[in-house]
PDB file of C-alpha atoms in Angstrom:
ATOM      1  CA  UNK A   1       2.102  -0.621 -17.705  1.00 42.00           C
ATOM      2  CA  UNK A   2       5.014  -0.473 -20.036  1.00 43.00           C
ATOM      3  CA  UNK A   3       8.644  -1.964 -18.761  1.00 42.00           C
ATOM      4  CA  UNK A   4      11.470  -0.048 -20.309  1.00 42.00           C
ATOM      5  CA  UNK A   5      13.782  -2.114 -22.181  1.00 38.00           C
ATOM      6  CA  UNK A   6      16.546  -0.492 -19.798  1.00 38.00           C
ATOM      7  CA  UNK A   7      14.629  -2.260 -17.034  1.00 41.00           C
ATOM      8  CA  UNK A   8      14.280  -5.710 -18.848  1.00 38.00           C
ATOM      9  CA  UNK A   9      18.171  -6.034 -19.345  1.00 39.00           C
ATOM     10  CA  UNK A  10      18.605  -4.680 -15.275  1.00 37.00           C
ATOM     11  CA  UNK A  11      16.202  -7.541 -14.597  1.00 41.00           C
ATOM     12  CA  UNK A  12      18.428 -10.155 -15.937  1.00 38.00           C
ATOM     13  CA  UNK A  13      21.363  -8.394 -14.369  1.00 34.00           C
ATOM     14  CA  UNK A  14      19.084  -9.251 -11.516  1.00 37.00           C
ATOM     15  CA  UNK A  15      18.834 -12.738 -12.637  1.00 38.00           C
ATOM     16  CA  UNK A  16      22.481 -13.259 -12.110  1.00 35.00           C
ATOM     17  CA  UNK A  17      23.077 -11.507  -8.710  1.00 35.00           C
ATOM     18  CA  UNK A  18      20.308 -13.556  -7.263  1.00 35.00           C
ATOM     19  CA  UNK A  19      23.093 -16.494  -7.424  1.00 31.00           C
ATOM     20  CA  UNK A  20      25.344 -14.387  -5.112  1.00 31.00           C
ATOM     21  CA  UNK A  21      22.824 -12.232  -2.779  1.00 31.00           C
ATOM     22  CA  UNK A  22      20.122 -14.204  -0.948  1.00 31.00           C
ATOM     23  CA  UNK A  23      16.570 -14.081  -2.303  1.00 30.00           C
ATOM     24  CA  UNK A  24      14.501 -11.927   0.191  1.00 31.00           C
ATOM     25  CA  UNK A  25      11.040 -13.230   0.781  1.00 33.00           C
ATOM     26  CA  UNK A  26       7.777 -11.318  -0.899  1.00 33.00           C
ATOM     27  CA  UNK A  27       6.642 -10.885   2.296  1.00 34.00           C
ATOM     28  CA  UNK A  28       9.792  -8.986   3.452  1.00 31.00           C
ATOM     29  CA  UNK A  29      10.397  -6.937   0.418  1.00 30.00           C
ATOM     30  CA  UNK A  30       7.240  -4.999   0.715  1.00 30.00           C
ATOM     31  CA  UNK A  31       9.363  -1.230   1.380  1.00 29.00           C
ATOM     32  CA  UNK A  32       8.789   1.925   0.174  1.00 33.00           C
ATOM     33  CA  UNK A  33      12.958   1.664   0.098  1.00 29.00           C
ATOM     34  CA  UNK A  34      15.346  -0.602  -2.296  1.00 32.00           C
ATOM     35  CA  UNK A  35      16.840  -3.406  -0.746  1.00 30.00           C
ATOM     36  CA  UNK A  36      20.640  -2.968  -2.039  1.00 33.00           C
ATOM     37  CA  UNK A  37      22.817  -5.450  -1.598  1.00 33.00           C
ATOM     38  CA  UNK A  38      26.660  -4.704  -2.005  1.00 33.00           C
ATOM     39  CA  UNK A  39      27.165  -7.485  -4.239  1.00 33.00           C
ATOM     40  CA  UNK A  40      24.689  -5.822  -6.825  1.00 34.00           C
ATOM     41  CA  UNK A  41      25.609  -3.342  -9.268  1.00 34.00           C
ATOM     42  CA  UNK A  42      24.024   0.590  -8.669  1.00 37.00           C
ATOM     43  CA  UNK A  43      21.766  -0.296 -12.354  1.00 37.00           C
ATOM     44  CA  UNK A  44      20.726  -3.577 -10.514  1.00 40.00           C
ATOM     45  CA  UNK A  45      19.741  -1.110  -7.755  1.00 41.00           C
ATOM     46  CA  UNK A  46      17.902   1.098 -10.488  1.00 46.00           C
ATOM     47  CA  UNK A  47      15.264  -1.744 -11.113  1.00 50.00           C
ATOM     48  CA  UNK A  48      14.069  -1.821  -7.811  1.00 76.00           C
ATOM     49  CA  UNK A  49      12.648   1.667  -8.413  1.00 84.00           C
ATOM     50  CA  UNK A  50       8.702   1.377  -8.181  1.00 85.00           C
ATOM     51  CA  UNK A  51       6.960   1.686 -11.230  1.00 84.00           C
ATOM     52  CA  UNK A  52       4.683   4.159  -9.630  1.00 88.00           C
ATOM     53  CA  UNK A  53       5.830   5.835  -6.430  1.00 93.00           C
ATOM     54  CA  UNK A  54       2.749   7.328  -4.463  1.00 95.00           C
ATOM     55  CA  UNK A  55       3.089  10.924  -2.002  1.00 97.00           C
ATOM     56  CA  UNK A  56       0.436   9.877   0.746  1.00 97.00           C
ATOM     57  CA  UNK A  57      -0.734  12.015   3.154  1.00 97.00           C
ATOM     58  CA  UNK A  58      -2.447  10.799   6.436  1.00 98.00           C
ATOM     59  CA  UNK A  59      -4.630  12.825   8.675  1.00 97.00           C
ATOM     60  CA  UNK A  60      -6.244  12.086  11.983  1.00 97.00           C
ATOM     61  CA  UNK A  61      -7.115  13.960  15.202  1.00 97.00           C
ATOM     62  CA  UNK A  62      -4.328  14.843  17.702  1.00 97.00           C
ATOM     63  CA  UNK A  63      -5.906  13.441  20.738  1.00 97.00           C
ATOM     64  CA  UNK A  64      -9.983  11.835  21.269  1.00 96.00           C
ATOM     65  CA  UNK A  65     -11.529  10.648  24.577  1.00 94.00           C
ATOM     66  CA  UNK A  66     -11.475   6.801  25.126  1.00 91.00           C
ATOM     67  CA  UNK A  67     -14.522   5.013  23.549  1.00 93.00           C
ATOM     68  CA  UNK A  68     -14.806   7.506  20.940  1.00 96.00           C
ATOM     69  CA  UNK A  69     -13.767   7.080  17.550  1.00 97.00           C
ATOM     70  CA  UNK A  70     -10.687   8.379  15.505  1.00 97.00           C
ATOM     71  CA  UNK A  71     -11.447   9.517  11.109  1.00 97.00           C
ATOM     72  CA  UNK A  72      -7.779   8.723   9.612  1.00 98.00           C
ATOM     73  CA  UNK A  73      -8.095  10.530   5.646  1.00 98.00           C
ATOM     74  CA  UNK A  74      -5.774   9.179   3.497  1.00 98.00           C
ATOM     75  CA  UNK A  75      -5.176  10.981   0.418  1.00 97.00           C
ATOM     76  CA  UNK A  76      -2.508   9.606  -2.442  1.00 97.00           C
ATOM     77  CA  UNK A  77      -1.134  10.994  -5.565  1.00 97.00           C
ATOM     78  CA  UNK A  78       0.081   8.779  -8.119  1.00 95.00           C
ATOM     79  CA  UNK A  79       3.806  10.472  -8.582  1.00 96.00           C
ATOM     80  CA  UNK A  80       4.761   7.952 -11.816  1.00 91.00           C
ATOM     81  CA  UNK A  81       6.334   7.624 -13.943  1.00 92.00           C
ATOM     82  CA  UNK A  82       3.744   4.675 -14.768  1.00 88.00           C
ATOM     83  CA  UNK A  83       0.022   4.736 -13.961  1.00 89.00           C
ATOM     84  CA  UNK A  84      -0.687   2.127 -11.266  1.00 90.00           C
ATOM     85  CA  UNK A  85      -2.269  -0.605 -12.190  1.00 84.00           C
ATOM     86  CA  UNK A  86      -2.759  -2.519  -8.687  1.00 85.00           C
ATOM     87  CA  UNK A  87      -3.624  -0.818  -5.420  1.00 91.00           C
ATOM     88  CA  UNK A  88      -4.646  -0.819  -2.252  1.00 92.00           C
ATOM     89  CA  UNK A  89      -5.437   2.182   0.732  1.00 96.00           C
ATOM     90  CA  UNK A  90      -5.548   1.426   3.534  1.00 97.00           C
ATOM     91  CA  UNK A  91      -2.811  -0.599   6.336  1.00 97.00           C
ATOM     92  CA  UNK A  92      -2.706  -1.407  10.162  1.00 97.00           C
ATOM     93  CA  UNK A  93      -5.117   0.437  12.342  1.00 96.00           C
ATOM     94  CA  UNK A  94      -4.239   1.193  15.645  1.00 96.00           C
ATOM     95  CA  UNK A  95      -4.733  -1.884  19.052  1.00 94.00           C
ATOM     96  CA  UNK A  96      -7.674  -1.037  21.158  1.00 93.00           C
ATOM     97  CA  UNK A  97     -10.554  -0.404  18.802  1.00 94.00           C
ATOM     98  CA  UNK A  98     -13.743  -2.673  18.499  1.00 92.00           C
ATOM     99  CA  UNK A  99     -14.052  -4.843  15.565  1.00 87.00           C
ATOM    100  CA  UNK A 100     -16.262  -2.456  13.550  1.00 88.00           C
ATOM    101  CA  UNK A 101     -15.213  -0.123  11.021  1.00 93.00           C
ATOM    102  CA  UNK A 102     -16.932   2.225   8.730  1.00 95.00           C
ATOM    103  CA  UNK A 103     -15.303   3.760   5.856  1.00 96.00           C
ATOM    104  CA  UNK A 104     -15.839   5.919   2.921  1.00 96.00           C
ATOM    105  CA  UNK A 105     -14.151   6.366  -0.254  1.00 95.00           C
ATOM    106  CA  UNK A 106     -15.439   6.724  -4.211  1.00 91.00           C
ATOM    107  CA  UNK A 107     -18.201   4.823  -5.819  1.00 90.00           C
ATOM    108  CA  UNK A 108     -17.403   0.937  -6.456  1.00 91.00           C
ATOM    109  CA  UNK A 109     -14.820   0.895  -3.975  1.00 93.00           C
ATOM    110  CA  UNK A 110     -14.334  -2.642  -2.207  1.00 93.00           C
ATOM    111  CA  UNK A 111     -12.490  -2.823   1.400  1.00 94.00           C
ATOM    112  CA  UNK A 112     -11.351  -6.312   3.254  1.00 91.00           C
ATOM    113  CA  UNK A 113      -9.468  -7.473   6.310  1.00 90.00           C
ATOM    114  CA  UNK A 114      -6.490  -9.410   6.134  1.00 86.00           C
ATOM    115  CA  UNK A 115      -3.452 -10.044   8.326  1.00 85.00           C
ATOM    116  CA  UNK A 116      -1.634  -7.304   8.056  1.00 84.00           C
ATOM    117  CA  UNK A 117      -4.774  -4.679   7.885  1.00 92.00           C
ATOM    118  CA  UNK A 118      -7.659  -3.529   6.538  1.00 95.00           C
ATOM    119  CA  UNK A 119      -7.439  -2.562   3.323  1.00 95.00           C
ATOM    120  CA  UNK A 120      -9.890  -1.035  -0.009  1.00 96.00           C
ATOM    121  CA  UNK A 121      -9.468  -0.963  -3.878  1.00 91.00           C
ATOM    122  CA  UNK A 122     -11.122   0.497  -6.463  1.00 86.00           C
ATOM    123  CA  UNK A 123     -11.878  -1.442 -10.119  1.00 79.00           C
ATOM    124  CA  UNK A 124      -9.574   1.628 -12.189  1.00 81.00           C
ATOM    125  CA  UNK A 125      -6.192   2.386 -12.938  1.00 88.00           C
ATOM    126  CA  UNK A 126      -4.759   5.622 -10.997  1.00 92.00           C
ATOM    127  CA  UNK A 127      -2.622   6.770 -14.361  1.00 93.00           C
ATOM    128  CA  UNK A 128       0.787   9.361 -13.406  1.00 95.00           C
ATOM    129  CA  UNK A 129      -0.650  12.788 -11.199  1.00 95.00           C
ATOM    130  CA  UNK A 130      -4.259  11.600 -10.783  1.00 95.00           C
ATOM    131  CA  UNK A 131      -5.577  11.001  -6.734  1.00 95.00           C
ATOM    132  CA  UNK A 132      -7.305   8.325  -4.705  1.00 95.00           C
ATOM    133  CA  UNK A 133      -8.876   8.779  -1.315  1.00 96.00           C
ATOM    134  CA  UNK A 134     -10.097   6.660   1.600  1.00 97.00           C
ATOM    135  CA  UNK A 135     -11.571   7.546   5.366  1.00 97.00           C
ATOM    136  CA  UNK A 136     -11.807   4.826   7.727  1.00 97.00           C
ATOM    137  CA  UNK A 137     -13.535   5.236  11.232  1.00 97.00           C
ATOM    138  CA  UNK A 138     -12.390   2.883  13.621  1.00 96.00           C
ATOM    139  CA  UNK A 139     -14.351   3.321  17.751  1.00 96.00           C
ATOM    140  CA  UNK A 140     -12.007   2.803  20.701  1.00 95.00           C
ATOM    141  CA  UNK A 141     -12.727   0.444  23.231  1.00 95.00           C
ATOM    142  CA  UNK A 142     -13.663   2.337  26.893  1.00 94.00           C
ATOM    143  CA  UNK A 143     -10.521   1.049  28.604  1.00 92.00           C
ATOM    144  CA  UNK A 144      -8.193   2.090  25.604  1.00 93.00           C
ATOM    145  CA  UNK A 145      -5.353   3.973  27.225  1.00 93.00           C
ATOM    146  CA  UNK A 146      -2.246   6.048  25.951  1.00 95.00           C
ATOM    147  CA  UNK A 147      -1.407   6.765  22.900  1.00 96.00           C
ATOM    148  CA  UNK A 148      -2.593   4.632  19.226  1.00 97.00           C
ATOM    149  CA  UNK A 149      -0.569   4.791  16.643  1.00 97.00           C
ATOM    150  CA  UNK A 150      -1.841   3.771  12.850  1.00 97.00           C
ATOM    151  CA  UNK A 151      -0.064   2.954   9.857  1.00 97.00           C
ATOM    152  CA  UNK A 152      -1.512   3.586   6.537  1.00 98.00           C
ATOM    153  CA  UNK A 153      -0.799   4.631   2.816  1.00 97.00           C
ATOM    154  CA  UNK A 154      -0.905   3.107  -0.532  1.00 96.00           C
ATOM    155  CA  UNK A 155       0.139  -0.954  -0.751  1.00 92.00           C
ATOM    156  CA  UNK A 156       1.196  -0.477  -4.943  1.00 91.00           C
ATOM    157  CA  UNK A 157       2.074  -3.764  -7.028  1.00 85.00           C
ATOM    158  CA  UNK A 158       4.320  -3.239  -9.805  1.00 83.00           C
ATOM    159  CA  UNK A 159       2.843  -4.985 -12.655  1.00 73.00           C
ATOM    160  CA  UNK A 160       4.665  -5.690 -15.811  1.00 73.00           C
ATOM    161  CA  UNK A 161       3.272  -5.383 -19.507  1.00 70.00           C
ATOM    162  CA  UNK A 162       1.410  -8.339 -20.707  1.00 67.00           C
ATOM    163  CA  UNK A 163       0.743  -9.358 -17.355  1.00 70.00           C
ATOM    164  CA  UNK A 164      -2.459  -6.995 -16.028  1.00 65.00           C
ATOM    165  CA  UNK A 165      -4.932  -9.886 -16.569  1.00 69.00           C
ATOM    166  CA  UNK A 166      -3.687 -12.703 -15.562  1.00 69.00           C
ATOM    167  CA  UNK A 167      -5.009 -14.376 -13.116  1.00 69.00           C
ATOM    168  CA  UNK A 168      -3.478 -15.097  -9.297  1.00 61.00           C
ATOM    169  CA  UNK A 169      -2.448 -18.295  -9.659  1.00 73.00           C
ATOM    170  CA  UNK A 170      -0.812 -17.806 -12.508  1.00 76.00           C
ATOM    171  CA  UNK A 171       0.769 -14.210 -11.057  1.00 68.00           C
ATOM    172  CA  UNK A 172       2.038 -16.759  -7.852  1.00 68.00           C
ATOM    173  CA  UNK A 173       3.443 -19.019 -10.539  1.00 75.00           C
ATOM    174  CA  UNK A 174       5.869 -16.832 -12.054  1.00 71.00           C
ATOM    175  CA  UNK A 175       6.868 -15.180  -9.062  1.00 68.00           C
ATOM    176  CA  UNK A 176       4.335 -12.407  -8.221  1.00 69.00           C
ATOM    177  CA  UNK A 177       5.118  -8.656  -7.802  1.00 74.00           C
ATOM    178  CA  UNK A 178       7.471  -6.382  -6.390  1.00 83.00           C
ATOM    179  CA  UNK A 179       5.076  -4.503  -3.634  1.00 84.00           C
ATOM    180  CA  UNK A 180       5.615  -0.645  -2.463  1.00 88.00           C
ATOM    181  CA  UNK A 181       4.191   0.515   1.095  1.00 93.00           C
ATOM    182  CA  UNK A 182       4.192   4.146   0.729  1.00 96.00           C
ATOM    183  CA  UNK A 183       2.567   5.092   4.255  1.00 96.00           C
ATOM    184  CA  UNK A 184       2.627   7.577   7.235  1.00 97.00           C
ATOM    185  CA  UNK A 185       2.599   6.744  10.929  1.00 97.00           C
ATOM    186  CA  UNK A 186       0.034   9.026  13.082  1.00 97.00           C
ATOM    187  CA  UNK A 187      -0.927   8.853  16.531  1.00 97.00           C
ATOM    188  CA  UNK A 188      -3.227   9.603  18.470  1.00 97.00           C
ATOM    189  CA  UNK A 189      -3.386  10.534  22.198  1.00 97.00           C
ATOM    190  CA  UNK A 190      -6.411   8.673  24.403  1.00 95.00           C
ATOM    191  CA  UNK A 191      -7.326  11.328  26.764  1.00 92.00           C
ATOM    192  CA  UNK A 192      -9.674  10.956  29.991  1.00 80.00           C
TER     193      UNK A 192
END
């Protein structure tokens, strides 16, 4: 992924602020929207632009019986203006499911559980316009009640030339990666 020069000098414009405005954890600065601080100039703002923004779309059924199960479809488009080097689909499912999930997405696709979700990647770049899908199948539990409500999109990593194959340590050593959630909320209604 190529960084702009224009970007490089923001970056140590960055640099500087980061003296005045208070660093925000990596774990908190995963936004599809800019942090701005006032203190920072509207070009230090500019940097914070993803690399590649992703439109995500999210369906799932309106309403499903308890102790059936719920298809969310995520589909994402890679909107640029870089390809996207590091991805993940996927996010937080909704409470009240069992612990099994099935999913489906293209060939050599991988999908894990962490924390924060479940979540699947695929071993290719997604260069500017090209798509990426995922369905996951999650079962409700019999006694699920009310409404679920999911979260999931596209978790992008804004990787800077020179440093697509390094490896994690090394990425945690110099400070890891800005990270975009580009997702969608939809719920669904437990009906009797």
């Amino acid at each position: 992924m190529r960084t702009p020069l224009s970007k490089t000098a923001v970056g140590a414009l960055l640099a500087a602020a980061a003296l005045i405005v208070p660093v925000i954890p990596a774990a908190a600065a995963t936004t599809t929207t800019p942090i701005a601080a006032s203190a920072v100039t509207a070009a230090a703002v500019q940097a914070e632009d993803p690399y590649s923004e992703f439109a995500v779309s999210v369906k799932a059924p309106k309403a499903v019986k308890a102790g059936r199960k719920i298809t969310y479809k995520i589909d994402v488009e890679n909107l640029g203006p870089h390809q996207a080097d590091r991805y993940w689909l996927g996010g937080r499912l909704p409470k009240g499911i069992k612990s099994t999930v099935t999913w489906r997405a293209e060939e050599d696709t991988e999908c894990f559980f962490d924390r924060e979700g479940f979540w699947c990647w695929g071993p290719w770049v997604l260069e500017k316009g090209d798509t990426d899908w995922l369905d996951i199948t999650v079962t409700l539990k019999p006694g699920t009640k009310g409404t679920v409500t999911a979260t999931l999109g596209a978790d992008v990593y804004d990787v800077p030339t020179g440093m697509e194959n390094l490896d994690k340590e090394e990425i945690d050593r110099l400070g890891g990666f800005q990270t975009w959630f580009f997702a969608k909320k939809v719920k669904t209604k437990i009906v009797r």
